[in-house]
XYZ file of C-alpha atoms in Angstrom:
428
model
C 29.818 -14.566 -0.542
C 27.942 -13.612 -3.678
C 24.544 -13.581 -5.340
C 24.346 -16.902 -7.152
C 20.787 -16.906 -8.477
C 17.715 -14.672 -8.640
C 14.286 -16.125 -9.409
C 11.177 -14.075 -10.190
C 7.996 -15.875 -9.153
C 4.560 -14.843 -10.450
C 1.647 -16.428 -8.627
C -2.032 -15.661 -8.150
C -3.446 -17.219 -4.972
C -6.554 -15.018 -4.948
C -4.686 -12.119 -6.571
C -1.432 -11.565 -8.460
C 1.905 -11.292 -6.658
C 5.473 -10.825 -7.900
C 8.089 -12.319 -5.573
C 11.854 -12.257 -5.965
C 13.990 -14.987 -4.412
C 17.711 -14.224 -4.151
C 19.993 -17.183 -3.438
C 23.591 -16.713 -2.318
C 26.594 -18.882 -3.075
C 26.239 -20.219 0.493
C 22.644 -21.269 -0.157
C 20.973 -18.556 1.952
C 17.769 -17.243 0.385
C 15.862 -13.998 0.761
C 12.443 -12.877 -0.481
C 11.284 -9.518 -1.832
C 7.902 -8.176 -2.984
C 7.680 -6.477 -6.400
C 3.892 -6.520 -6.832
C 2.393 -3.608 -8.787
C -1.367 -4.069 -8.989
C -2.539 -4.233 -12.606
C 0.995 -3.803 -13.989
C 2.665 -6.873 -12.502
C 4.221 -8.164 -15.718
C 5.939 -4.847 -16.393
C 7.881 -5.322 -13.149
C 8.572 -8.958 -14.027
C 10.124 -7.919 -17.337
C 12.146 -5.135 -15.733
C 13.527 -7.594 -13.205
C 14.183 -10.554 -15.500
C 15.450 -8.639 -18.503
C 17.253 -5.678 -16.958
C 18.047 -6.221 -13.260
C 18.807 -9.879 -12.625
C 21.622 -10.190 -15.210
C 23.504 -7.257 -13.645
C 23.511 -8.633 -10.081
C 24.807 -12.191 -10.399
C 28.182 -12.486 -8.651
C 27.801 -9.316 -6.573
C 28.331 -9.314 -2.804
C 24.869 -9.648 -1.286
C 25.924 -7.808 1.878
C 26.432 -4.526 -0.006
C 22.782 -3.534 0.342
C 23.217 0.230 0.173
C 25.639 0.036 -2.740
C 23.336 -2.275 -4.709
C 20.352 -0.015 -3.996
C 22.240 3.013 -5.330
C 23.417 0.960 -8.322
C 19.867 0.002 -9.235
C 18.534 3.509 -8.618
C 21.211 5.697 -10.201
C 22.871 3.610 -12.885
C 19.977 3.085 -15.349
C 19.661 6.903 -15.871
C 15.846 6.482 -16.042
C 15.118 6.912 -12.349
C 12.066 6.520 -10.162
C 8.606 5.560 -11.339
C 6.467 2.727 -9.960
C 7.834 -0.058 -12.175
C 11.470 0.744 -11.491
C 11.008 1.283 -7.770
C 8.934 -1.893 -7.290
C 11.759 -3.838 -8.928
C 14.356 -2.101 -6.740
C 12.171 -2.822 -3.711
C 12.003 -6.537 -4.449
C 15.787 -6.883 -4.614
C 16.324 -4.657 -1.581
C 13.925 -6.607 0.647
C 15.485 -9.892 -0.378
C 18.973 -8.651 0.526
C 17.798 -7.408 3.927
C 16.061 -10.761 4.472
C 19.353 -12.545 3.738
C 21.354 -10.247 6.020
C 19.015 -10.859 8.952
C 18.891 -14.617 8.333
C 22.699 -14.747 8.320
C 22.673 -12.862 11.628
C 20.031 -15.216 13.008
C 17.829 -12.272 14.005
C 14.476 -10.792 13.015
C 15.100 -7.938 10.607
C 13.965 -5.152 12.933
C 16.990 -5.827 15.150
C 19.310 -4.979 12.252
C 17.397 -1.723 11.733
C 18.110 -0.502 15.260
C 15.910 -2.733 17.366
C 12.340 -2.282 18.570
C 11.174 1.245 19.403
C 7.822 -0.054 20.703
C 6.109 -3.253 21.758
C 3.720 -3.327 18.806
C 2.281 -1.345 15.903
C -1.079 0.421 16.190
C -3.132 -0.924 13.304
C -6.242 0.126 11.419
C -8.739 -2.039 9.586
C -10.922 -1.315 6.548
C -14.615 -1.033 7.390
C -17.119 -0.212 4.695
C -20.779 -0.573 3.866
C -23.178 0.437 1.141
C -25.346 1.935 3.903
C -24.522 3.471 7.270
C -26.100 0.504 9.063
C -23.934 -1.917 7.074
C -20.870 0.215 7.799
C -21.610 0.205 11.539
C -21.976 -3.567 11.446
C -18.551 -3.840 9.809
C -16.987 -1.487 12.355
C -18.519 -3.452 15.213
C -16.950 -6.610 13.870
C -13.498 -5.030 13.896
C -13.950 -3.496 17.332
C -14.881 -6.950 18.605
C -11.574 -8.222 17.166
C -9.677 -5.623 19.182
C -9.039 -2.947 16.559
C -8.638 0.539 18.001
C -8.735 2.277 14.608
C -10.810 1.780 11.452
C -10.915 3.363 8.019
C -14.554 4.094 7.210
C -15.867 4.155 3.635
C -19.535 4.353 2.746
C -21.802 4.113 -0.234
C -23.265 7.411 -1.475
C -27.008 7.670 -2.146
C -27.674 7.920 -5.865
C -24.368 6.354 -6.907
C -23.695 2.730 -7.685
C -20.569 0.748 -6.850
C -17.816 2.890 -5.330
C -14.218 1.741 -5.144
C -13.392 0.349 -1.711
C -17.014 0.006 -0.561
C -18.461 -3.467 -0.010
C -20.751 -5.062 2.542
C -19.474 -7.885 4.710
C -20.250 -11.380 3.490
C -22.578 -13.654 5.497
C -20.978 -14.481 8.809
C -19.284 -11.115 9.009
C -16.337 -12.011 6.799
C -15.133 -9.054 4.753
C -13.487 -9.950 1.442
C -11.813 -7.067 -0.343
C -10.607 -7.411 -3.923
C -11.018 -4.233 -5.983
C -8.963 -5.516 -8.924
C -11.404 -7.257 -11.261
C -10.409 -10.445 -13.042
C -10.923 -9.906 -16.760
C -11.053 -12.105 -19.820
C -10.467 -11.412 -23.472
C -13.819 -10.498 -25.001
C -12.714 -10.199 -28.621
C -9.675 -10.450 -30.834
C -7.440 -13.321 -31.759
C -4.636 -13.056 -29.233
C -4.584 -14.942 -25.902
C -4.524 -13.191 -22.558
C -0.979 -12.341 -21.481
C 0.720 -14.644 -18.999
C 4.102 -14.375 -17.310
C 5.879 -15.715 -20.385
C 3.753 -13.976 -23.007
C 5.285 -11.259 -25.120
C 2.105 -9.614 -26.366
C -1.638 -9.593 -25.854
C -2.364 -7.863 -29.156
C -5.942 -8.354 -30.241
C -7.260 -9.197 -26.764
C -9.878 -6.790 -25.425
C -9.452 -6.649 -21.649
C -11.126 -3.664 -20.084
C -11.406 -2.749 -16.403
C -14.812 -2.127 -14.893
C -16.102 1.443 -14.764
C -17.768 3.276 -11.877
C -19.742 6.524 -11.755
C -18.810 9.365 -9.436
C -20.326 12.676 -8.237
C -18.240 14.721 -5.805
C -21.087 17.002 -4.679
C -23.168 14.038 -3.491
C -20.140 12.610 -1.679
C -19.403 15.919 0.082
C -23.008 16.157 1.282
C -23.127 12.580 2.531
C -19.793 11.897 4.207
C -20.190 14.224 7.241
C -23.442 12.430 8.066
C -21.549 9.131 7.968
C -18.952 10.389 10.444
C -21.693 11.785 12.689
C -23.526 8.440 12.748
C -20.366 6.454 13.460
C -19.319 8.777 16.287
C -22.792 8.541 17.810
C -22.640 4.750 17.668
C -19.040 4.181 18.818
C -18.101 7.275 20.816
C -15.008 9.480 20.762
C -12.237 6.972 21.548
C -12.260 4.930 18.329
C -9.804 6.310 15.760
C -11.620 7.029 12.479
C -9.778 7.357 9.167
C -11.088 8.093 5.676
C -9.651 7.786 2.162
C -10.725 10.401 -0.407
C -8.881 8.488 -3.139
C -7.676 11.583 -5.004
C -11.221 12.435 -6.102
C -11.417 16.084 -5.005
C -10.314 19.413 -6.376
C -8.429 21.581 -3.834
C -11.389 23.689 -2.707
C -13.552 20.564 -2.409
C -10.894 18.879 -0.278
C -10.683 21.954 1.937
C -14.455 21.930 2.356
C -14.496 18.261 3.337
C -11.575 18.552 5.744
C -13.338 21.464 7.459
C -16.688 19.672 7.642
C -15.121 16.601 9.285
C -13.366 18.503 12.078
C -16.223 18.106 14.627
C -15.798 14.305 14.397
C -12.051 14.308 15.142
C -10.778 12.163 12.248
C -7.407 10.481 12.714
C -6.666 11.513 9.134
C -8.104 12.372 5.742
C -6.152 10.434 3.130
C -5.440 11.326 -0.504
C -7.903 14.185 -0.613
C -6.429 15.510 -3.901
C -4.312 13.961 -6.679
C -0.739 13.541 -5.502
C 1.004 15.179 -8.452
C 0.300 18.814 -7.466
C 1.607 19.065 -3.931
C 1.165 22.816 -3.506
C -2.632 22.476 -3.492
C -2.481 21.053 0.019
C -1.583 24.553 1.216
C -5.213 25.479 0.557
C -6.495 22.522 2.575
C -4.157 23.441 5.453
C -5.392 27.033 5.409
C -8.966 25.945 6.023
C -8.701 22.950 8.337
C -6.730 21.261 11.101
C -7.838 17.779 9.987
C -4.635 15.669 9.747
C -3.646 14.737 6.192
C -2.085 11.560 4.818
C -0.814 11.002 1.295
C 1.685 8.981 -0.673
C 0.609 5.415 -1.438
C 1.229 6.186 -5.137
C 4.597 7.850 -4.415
C 7.800 5.888 -4.882
C 10.765 7.991 -3.765
C 11.896 10.555 -1.244
C 11.785 13.201 -3.970
C 8.002 12.823 -4.307
C 7.709 13.995 -0.702
C 10.174 16.879 -0.694
C 7.704 19.775 -0.749
C 5.103 17.959 1.323
C 7.611 17.358 4.099
C 9.565 20.609 4.112
C 6.360 22.675 4.121
C 4.671 20.302 6.596
C 1.711 19.875 4.255
C 1.040 16.324 5.478
C 1.044 14.529 8.804
C 1.516 10.922 7.633
C 3.600 9.201 4.948
C 1.508 6.580 3.117
C 4.103 4.753 0.999
C 4.894 1.065 1.324
C 8.255 -0.643 1.148
C 7.000 -2.482 -1.947
C 6.393 0.685 -3.953
C 9.041 3.034 -2.551
C 12.297 1.221 -3.221
C 12.162 -1.324 -0.438
C 13.318 -0.981 3.143
C 16.252 1.210 2.116
C 14.065 3.611 0.129
C 11.291 3.842 2.719
C 13.778 4.355 5.543
C 15.223 7.326 3.616
C 11.758 8.895 3.456
C 11.046 8.364 7.144
C 14.411 9.753 8.262
C 13.658 12.910 6.274
C 10.099 13.069 7.632
C 11.300 12.705 11.221
C 13.081 16.056 11.057
C 9.696 17.717 10.433
C 7.627 15.752 12.946
C 5.829 13.699 10.280
C 4.933 10.087 11.053
C 4.375 6.858 9.146
C 1.127 5.360 7.930
C 2.524 2.666 5.677
C 0.328 1.316 2.874
C -0.781 -2.225 3.740
C -3.435 -3.469 1.303
C -3.765 -7.025 0.077
C -1.999 -6.096 -3.181
C 1.152 -5.740 -1.092
C 2.150 -9.359 -0.572
C 2.831 -10.810 2.892
C 6.530 -10.290 2.109
C 5.983 -6.557 1.580
C 3.747 -6.378 4.631
C 6.467 -7.939 6.769
C 8.962 -5.366 5.464
C 6.596 -2.563 6.531
C 6.237 -4.086 9.999
C 9.943 -4.550 10.677
C 10.702 -0.975 9.639
C 7.708 0.397 11.538
C 8.777 -1.345 14.722
C 12.272 0.146 14.471
C 11.747 3.790 13.479
C 11.001 6.448 16.079
C 8.379 8.336 14.038
C 5.924 5.484 13.556
C 2.278 6.535 13.385
C -0.090 3.731 12.376
C -0.069 0.672 10.113
C -2.777 -0.229 7.606
C -3.746 -3.895 7.912
C -5.873 -5.811 5.444
C -5.500 -9.500 6.311
C -4.665 -11.653 3.317
C -7.010 -14.445 2.291
C -6.541 -18.002 3.448
C -5.595 -18.871 -0.128
C -2.819 -16.275 -0.162
C -1.544 -17.442 3.227
C -1.396 -21.037 1.984
C 1.367 -19.846 -0.379
C 3.057 -17.251 1.837
C 3.759 -18.564 5.365
C 4.037 -15.636 7.786
C 5.259 -15.129 11.342
C 3.790 -11.683 12.035
C 0.950 -11.583 14.524
C -2.042 -9.428 15.514
C -3.458 -8.942 19.018
C -5.380 -6.174 20.799
C -5.273 -3.813 17.830
C -1.505 -4.168 17.415
C 0.740 -5.925 14.905
C 4.196 -7.352 15.526
C 6.560 -8.778 12.869
C 7.529 -11.759 15.017
C 10.889 -13.180 16.024
C 11.718 -15.473 13.087
C 15.076 -14.667 11.434
C 14.844 -12.290 8.488
C 11.497 -10.999 7.315
C 9.755 -14.048 8.723
C 7.930 -15.017 5.534
C 8.471 -18.161 3.490
C 7.209 -18.847 -0.038
C 5.805 -22.309 -0.745
C 6.928 -22.528 -4.366
C 5.094 -25.784 -5.031
C 1.827 -24.268 -3.834
C 2.552 -21.036 -5.730
C 2.926 -22.980 -8.984
C -0.693 -24.059 -8.703
C -1.950 -20.487 -9.098
C -1.246 -19.076 -12.544
C -1.197 -15.360 -13.300
C -4.566 -13.886 -14.279
C -4.977 -10.406 -15.768
C -6.800 -8.135 -13.301
C -7.300 -4.383 -13.292
C -8.484 -1.746 -10.879
C -11.677 0.054 -11.942
C -11.955 3.264 -13.931
C -13.841 6.226 -12.455
C -16.060 8.483 -14.576
C -18.335 11.416 -13.843
C -22.010 11.144 -14.798
C -21.287 12.750 -18.172
C -18.625 10.152 -18.984
C -15.546 12.255 -18.170
C -12.661 10.159 -16.867
C -12.078 11.176 -13.251
C -9.463 10.550 -10.584
C -10.248 7.706 -8.213
């Protein structure tokens, strides 16, 4: 038994994905997600140039040992590029282990701790009426929880806020496809070494925190009036607030019983959440930009958060995310795993298998992938009555159609930049 081959697949069926396929000497294959939105090719290079050559011939069953080897041995630890690469290998090895056992992965992680995973959808609208229409559509589908994001009067496009398309279909793709506007070099592709000379700039949005703080409580009030107290309401602040602003917002939302306020301040300075805690009992979630257990140390030991927001894709895979949740369990902190469409269906399946197995599960973010994406990634997880389940197929339960994937070439795409009205670059 040994790792015989590792392929790194870059495909763009609607958006860019990085998928690792590990093949053993016995011909068993496993998939892993290494997608890092807007920095995909950095992970591809890290994998192809620095990880893959070191793993050929190793025993694929030594998952923990290989994880520690990839984490500790390079000396340069952590960081999103490194941990996405580690995650891709780790998921693939777990996928292989479960396939060899003939069981869905969650059974190798301790078995099911629940019958399904409470799930929340993304509802947004440029106006409150449009937002309520979006929420109603999700409630009709059986969702018991929704993240609500709204346009702010006086501001233009805001990240994460879009109206539903005709027919009620909600397409969400915040990463803009860009083209070279000047220069002599071509846009970078998976095999390109440089894009020197190509001008590829992300879109820019304008932000004003004071207007947002005035408007958002009225949004929550309108949604509660329309849908009542039972629907779980979540909101993402997207790191835009200073500590005192976050404390003010958390306090002002208390009458509307939010399920959580997410990413109210930038994640780097964890101590600032003490101020938010002092002023409000609104539950806090943070961590989708974190990638190791060490990023959470102060947040967990001081109980400054209520939900862990990392994904298996960005936190070192199933092994890395399970470390975080075991630590969090000691302090009564639950999961709220990141599940956007820039986590591939492979990464989503990894979240679901782990979420089904751990005791301290909280809620799972669910943004359904497009039909185009699902024509390349064949999934077995299922949604019903507001709950997700990873399914009973052996392994992760996701298969990559490599022939279909080859028809979708990589395209540069970047998340937007946020600026204040005076042009200052701001957190988003």
